[in-house]
Amino acid sequence: TVTFTGVTGGMSRLNVNSGQLASSGTFLIDSGFGWTGGTIGGGTGAVRVTPTATGTISGTGLKILDSGTLAIDSTAGVTWSNGNMEAVGGGILEIGGLLTSAHNNSAGFDLAAGGSATGAEAVNIVSGGTFERNGAFDLTLGIALNNDGRTLMTSGSLSAANGGTSGGSFDVNGSSGIFNFAGGAHTLLD
């Protein structure tokens, strides 16, 4: 476990393969980000992939987002190509840039509430952010989806199974993209 206390700063490149990265401040990643397993969070702070960075979420290892925020800032691009994620303890995935979900494995691909979930876990797409689904199979979000940006379905399907509040767009761009309001209360705003 590596814990950054009261830090507002960071590093150029970060790869999380196992263990835990926690912060009570804001931890900035300026160039490259990779997450293949382990836990991000466990503190009150945020890990931010800054606008100058790119990243990947890959590998078959379970990725846990625990209390705190993993933020993809404006113009940053991250591709999630493999493996499931769990959010616990109020963990938030904030998308202000581009998160492309490009998983093509029929074995499952989920962002679920984990065993110590509080109900506050969410994917928050902020204004200017885009969550793009571009893969052959279903992605299920078992935590709230709050969309004030854009959800783009290029191929595959995205099922929002735990409600949320959205004032952003849900766009289907292609004949094979599907978006499902699959469960929970969804509030759609003008």
mmCIF file of C-alpha atoms in Angstrom:
data_model
loop_
_atom_site.group_PDB
_atom_site.id
_atom_site.type_symbol
_atom_site.label_atom_id
_atom_site.label_comp_id
_atom_site.label_asym_id
_atom_site.label_seq_id
_atom_site.Cartn_x
_atom_site.Cartn_y
_atom_site.Cartn_z
ATOM 1 C CA THR A 1 0.000 0.000 0.000
ATOM 2 C CA VAL A 2 1.222 3.467 -0.929
ATOM 3 C CA THR A 3 -0.634 6.353 0.737
ATOM 4 C CA PHE A 4 -0.097 10.005 -0.164
ATOM 5 C CA THR A 5 -1.264 12.243 2.684
ATOM 6 C CA GLY A 6 -2.177 15.852 1.979
ATOM 7 C CA VAL A 7 -0.376 15.712 -1.354
ATOM 8 C CA THR A 8 -1.281 17.943 -4.233
ATOM 9 C CA GLY A 9 1.146 16.797 -6.859
ATOM 10 C CA GLY A 10 1.979 13.575 -8.571
ATOM 11 C CA MET A 11 4.108 11.983 -11.226
ATOM 12 C CA SER A 12 4.507 11.672 -14.935
ATOM 13 C CA ARG A 13 3.656 7.947 -15.283
ATOM 14 C CA LEU A 14 1.826 5.531 -12.988
ATOM 15 C CA ASN A 15 1.116 1.812 -13.366
ATOM 16 C CA VAL A 16 -0.988 0.036 -10.732
ATOM 17 C CA ASN A 17 -0.662 -3.751 -11.023
ATOM 18 C CA SER A 18 -1.571 -4.867 -7.491
ATOM 19 C CA GLY A 19 -1.706 -3.518 -3.972
ATOM 20 C CA GLN A 20 -3.303 -0.169 -3.178
ATOM 21 C CA LEU A 21 -2.749 3.486 -4.100
ATOM 22 C CA ALA A 22 -4.511 5.842 -1.682
ATOM 23 C CA SER A 23 -4.487 9.627 -1.356
ATOM 24 C CA SER A 24 -5.998 12.185 0.978
ATOM 25 C CA GLY A 25 -5.058 14.987 -1.408
ATOM 26 C CA THR A 26 -5.022 15.257 -5.195
ATOM 27 C CA PHE A 27 -2.589 12.951 -6.972
ATOM 28 C CA LEU A 28 -1.903 14.010 -10.593
ATOM 29 C CA ILE A 29 -0.780 11.745 -13.451
ATOM 30 C CA ASP A 30 0.632 13.920 -16.240
ATOM 31 C CA SER A 31 1.692 11.529 -19.003
ATOM 32 C CA GLY A 32 0.793 7.832 -18.771
ATOM 33 C CA PHE A 33 -1.561 5.733 -16.672
ATOM 34 C CA GLY A 34 -1.988 1.962 -16.545
ATOM 35 C CA TRP A 35 -4.213 -0.129 -14.254
ATOM 36 C CA THR A 36 -4.129 -3.927 -14.493
ATOM 37 C CA GLY A 37 -5.148 -4.877 -10.939
ATOM 38 C CA GLY A 38 -5.266 -3.777 -7.327
ATOM 39 C CA THR A 39 -7.009 -0.887 -5.615
ATOM 40 C CA ILE A 40 -7.083 2.833 -6.319
ATOM 41 C CA GLY A 41 -8.519 4.821 -3.452
ATOM 42 C CA GLY A 42 -9.041 4.105 0.199
ATOM 43 C CA GLY A 43 -8.582 7.743 1.118
ATOM 44 C CA THR A 44 -10.611 10.911 0.758
ATOM 45 C CA GLY A 45 -8.650 12.310 -2.159
ATOM 46 C CA ALA A 46 -8.568 12.009 -5.921
ATOM 47 C CA VAL A 47 -6.287 10.407 -8.467
ATOM 48 C CA ARG A 48 -6.515 12.568 -11.608
ATOM 49 C CA VAL A 49 -5.432 11.605 -15.121
ATOM 50 C CA THR A 50 -4.640 15.126 -16.356
ATOM 51 C CA PRO A 51 -5.483 16.565 -19.810
ATOM 52 C CA THR A 52 -1.964 15.817 -21.125
ATOM 53 C CA ALA A 53 -2.134 12.108 -20.225
ATOM 54 C CA THR A 54 -3.366 8.912 -21.843
ATOM 55 C CA GLY A 55 -3.984 5.596 -20.188
ATOM 56 C CA THR A 56 -5.199 2.016 -20.237
ATOM 57 C CA ILE A 57 -7.279 -0.128 -17.933
ATOM 58 C CA SER A 58 -6.511 -3.712 -18.914
ATOM 59 C CA GLY A 59 -5.580 -7.169 -17.674
ATOM 60 C CA THR A 60 -7.764 -9.801 -16.082
ATOM 61 C CA GLY A 61 -7.039 -8.771 -12.480
ATOM 62 C CA LEU A 62 -9.887 -7.250 -10.477
ATOM 63 C CA LYS A 63 -9.622 -3.479 -10.219
ATOM 64 C CA ILE A 64 -11.185 -1.906 -7.105
ATOM 65 C CA LEU A 65 -12.110 1.775 -6.860
ATOM 66 C CA ASP A 66 -12.363 2.496 -3.135
ATOM 67 C CA SER A 67 -13.590 5.711 -1.464
ATOM 68 C CA GLY A 68 -12.305 8.684 -3.365
ATOM 69 C CA THR A 69 -12.281 9.603 -7.025
ATOM 70 C CA LEU A 70 -10.506 8.378 -10.129
ATOM 71 C CA ALA A 71 -10.886 11.308 -12.527
ATOM 72 C CA ILE A 72 -10.183 11.413 -16.252
ATOM 73 C CA ASP A 73 -9.787 15.134 -16.926
ATOM 74 C CA SER A 74 -10.757 17.062 -20.076
ATOM 75 C CA THR A 75 -8.935 15.949 -23.246
ATOM 76 C CA ALA A 76 -7.312 13.006 -21.419
ATOM 77 C CA GLY A 77 -8.045 9.659 -23.045
ATOM 78 C CA VAL A 78 -8.248 6.287 -21.286
ATOM 79 C CA THR A 79 -9.132 2.944 -22.906
ATOM 80 C CA TRP A 80 -10.696 0.204 -20.746
ATOM 81 C CA SER A 81 -10.003 -2.990 -22.689
ATOM 82 C CA ASN A 82 -10.188 -5.852 -20.224
ATOM 83 C CA GLY A 83 -11.191 -6.929 -16.731
ATOM 84 C CA ASN A 84 -13.919 -6.058 -14.287
ATOM 85 C CA MET A 85 -13.983 -3.188 -11.813
ATOM 86 C CA GLU A 86 -15.703 -2.870 -8.453
ATOM 87 C CA ALA A 87 -16.547 0.357 -6.675
ATOM 88 C CA VAL A 88 -16.772 0.331 -2.881
ATOM 89 C CA GLY A 89 -16.820 2.812 -0.016
ATOM 90 C CA GLY A 90 -18.319 5.586 -2.153
ATOM 91 C CA GLY A 91 -15.768 5.275 -4.976
ATOM 92 C CA ILE A 92 -16.400 7.601 -7.937
ATOM 93 C CA LEU A 93 -15.248 7.276 -11.547
ATOM 94 C CA GLU A 94 -15.379 10.819 -12.963
ATOM 95 C CA ILE A 95 -15.150 11.232 -16.733
ATOM 96 C CA GLY A 96 -14.284 14.725 -17.945
ATOM 97 C CA GLY A 97 -12.261 13.548 -20.938
ATOM 98 C CA LEU A 98 -12.776 10.339 -22.909
ATOM 99 C CA LEU A 99 -13.174 6.832 -21.482
ATOM 100 C CA THR A 100 -13.504 4.240 -24.246
ATOM 101 C CA SER A 101 -14.797 0.858 -23.174
ATOM 102 C CA ALA A 102 -13.402 -1.455 -25.840
ATOM 103 C CA HIS A 103 -13.770 -4.844 -24.180
ATOM 104 C CA ASN A 104 -14.573 -7.763 -26.513
ATOM 105 C CA ASN A 105 -14.699 -10.706 -24.103
ATOM 106 C CA SER A 106 -17.999 -12.558 -23.656
ATOM 107 C CA ALA A 107 -16.951 -13.703 -20.164
ATOM 108 C CA GLY A 108 -18.342 -10.498 -18.679
ATOM 109 C CA PHE A 109 -17.368 -6.918 -18.317
ATOM 110 C CA ASP A 110 -18.816 -5.022 -15.399
ATOM 111 C CA LEU A 111 -18.404 -2.089 -13.094
ATOM 112 C CA ALA A 112 -20.221 -3.362 -10.027
ATOM 113 C CA ALA A 113 -20.849 -2.332 -6.452
ATOM 114 C CA GLY A 114 -18.525 -4.425 -4.293
ATOM 115 C CA GLY A 115 -19.150 -6.063 -0.935
ATOM 116 C CA SER A 116 -18.578 -2.899 1.131
ATOM 117 C CA ALA A 117 -20.543 -0.591 -1.173
ATOM 118 C CA THR A 118 -22.319 2.339 0.476
ATOM 119 C CA GLY A 119 -24.743 3.213 -2.329
ATOM 120 C CA ALA A 120 -22.810 6.408 -3.110
ATOM 121 C CA GLU A 121 -20.644 4.737 -5.788
ATOM 122 C CA ALA A 122 -21.108 6.231 -9.256
ATOM 123 C CA VAL A 123 -19.857 6.918 -12.737
ATOM 124 C CA ASN A 124 -20.110 10.699 -13.180
ATOM 125 C CA ILE A 125 -19.765 11.978 -16.731
ATOM 126 C CA VAL A 126 -19.223 15.707 -16.356
ATOM 127 C CA SER A 127 -19.924 18.372 -18.976
ATOM 128 C CA GLY A 128 -17.484 17.869 -21.846
ATOM 129 C CA GLY A 129 -16.808 14.240 -20.900
ATOM 130 C CA THR A 130 -17.609 11.195 -23.055
ATOM 131 C CA PHE A 131 -18.085 7.546 -22.093
ATOM 132 C CA GLU A 132 -17.852 5.570 -25.346
ATOM 133 C CA ARG A 133 -18.875 1.908 -25.574
ATOM 134 C CA ASN A 134 -17.089 0.284 -28.502
ATOM 135 C CA GLY A 135 -16.979 -3.497 -28.091
ATOM 136 C CA ALA A 136 -18.803 -6.656 -29.062
ATOM 137 C CA PHE A 137 -20.491 -7.588 -25.767
ATOM 138 C CA ASP A 138 -22.510 -6.119 -22.898
ATOM 139 C CA LEU A 139 -21.052 -3.801 -20.266
ATOM 140 C CA THR A 140 -23.181 -3.566 -17.135
ATOM 141 C CA LEU A 141 -22.868 -0.644 -14.723
ATOM 142 C CA GLY A 142 -24.054 -1.877 -11.320
ATOM 143 C CA ILE A 143 -23.502 1.572 -9.803
ATOM 144 C CA ALA A 144 -25.268 4.850 -10.566
ATOM 145 C CA LEU A 145 -24.665 6.514 -13.940
ATOM 146 C CA ASN A 146 -24.892 10.319 -13.733
ATOM 147 C CA ASN A 147 -24.454 11.757 -17.207
ATOM 148 C CA ASP A 148 -24.015 15.499 -17.726
ATOM 149 C CA GLY A 149 -21.770 14.894 -20.741
ATOM 150 C CA ARG A 150 -22.145 12.268 -23.451
ATOM 151 C CA THR A 151 -22.666 8.514 -23.499
ATOM 152 C CA LEU A 152 -21.779 7.252 -26.976
ATOM 153 C CA MET A 153 -22.720 3.771 -28.148
ATOM 154 C CA THR A 154 -20.611 2.804 -31.172
ATOM 155 C CA SER A 155 -20.959 -0.979 -30.833
ATOM 156 C CA GLY A 156 -21.899 -3.494 -28.161
ATOM 157 C CA SER A 157 -24.273 -2.575 -25.366
ATOM 158 C CA LEU A 158 -24.180 -0.609 -22.146
ATOM 159 C CA SER A 159 -26.696 -1.397 -19.409
ATOM 160 C CA ALA A 160 -27.184 1.120 -16.596
ATOM 161 C CA ALA A 161 -28.524 -1.142 -13.846
ATOM 162 C CA ASN A 162 -28.557 1.136 -10.797
ATOM 163 C CA GLY A 163 -30.248 4.405 -11.774
ATOM 164 C CA GLY A 164 -28.794 7.880 -11.885
ATOM 165 C CA THR A 165 -29.537 11.449 -12.930
ATOM 166 C CA SER A 166 -28.710 12.632 -16.432
ATOM 167 C CA GLY A 167 -28.932 15.910 -18.310
ATOM 168 C CA GLY A 168 -26.431 14.879 -20.972
ATOM 169 C CA SER A 169 -26.860 12.974 -24.216
ATOM 170 C CA PHE A 170 -27.205 9.260 -24.945
ATOM 171 C CA ASP A 171 -26.068 8.795 -28.537
ATOM 172 C CA VAL A 172 -26.185 5.616 -30.598
ATOM 173 C CA ASN A 173 -23.753 5.953 -33.490
ATOM 174 C CA GLY A 174 -23.881 2.771 -35.524
ATOM 175 C CA SER A 175 -26.248 -0.083 -36.130
ATOM 176 C CA SER A 176 -24.852 -2.310 -33.382
ATOM 177 C CA GLY A 177 -24.801 0.075 -30.398
ATOM 178 C CA ILE A 178 -27.435 -0.417 -27.673
ATOM 179 C CA PHE A 179 -28.061 1.525 -24.452
ATOM 180 C CA ASN A 180 -30.305 -0.046 -21.783
ATOM 181 C CA PHE A 181 -31.891 1.643 -18.782
ATOM 182 C CA ALA A 182 -31.773 -1.724 -17.032
ATOM 183 C CA GLY A 183 -32.607 -1.003 -13.395
ATOM 184 C CA GLY A 184 -32.933 1.550 -10.644
ATOM 185 C CA ALA A 185 -34.568 4.970 -10.956
ATOM 186 C CA HIS A 186 -33.246 7.062 -13.849
ATOM 187 C CA THR A 187 -34.025 10.779 -13.835
ATOM 188 C CA LEU A 188 -33.597 12.447 -17.224
ATOM 189 C CA LEU A 189 -33.280 16.245 -17.191
ATOM 190 C CA ASP A 190 -33.715 18.744 -20.026
#
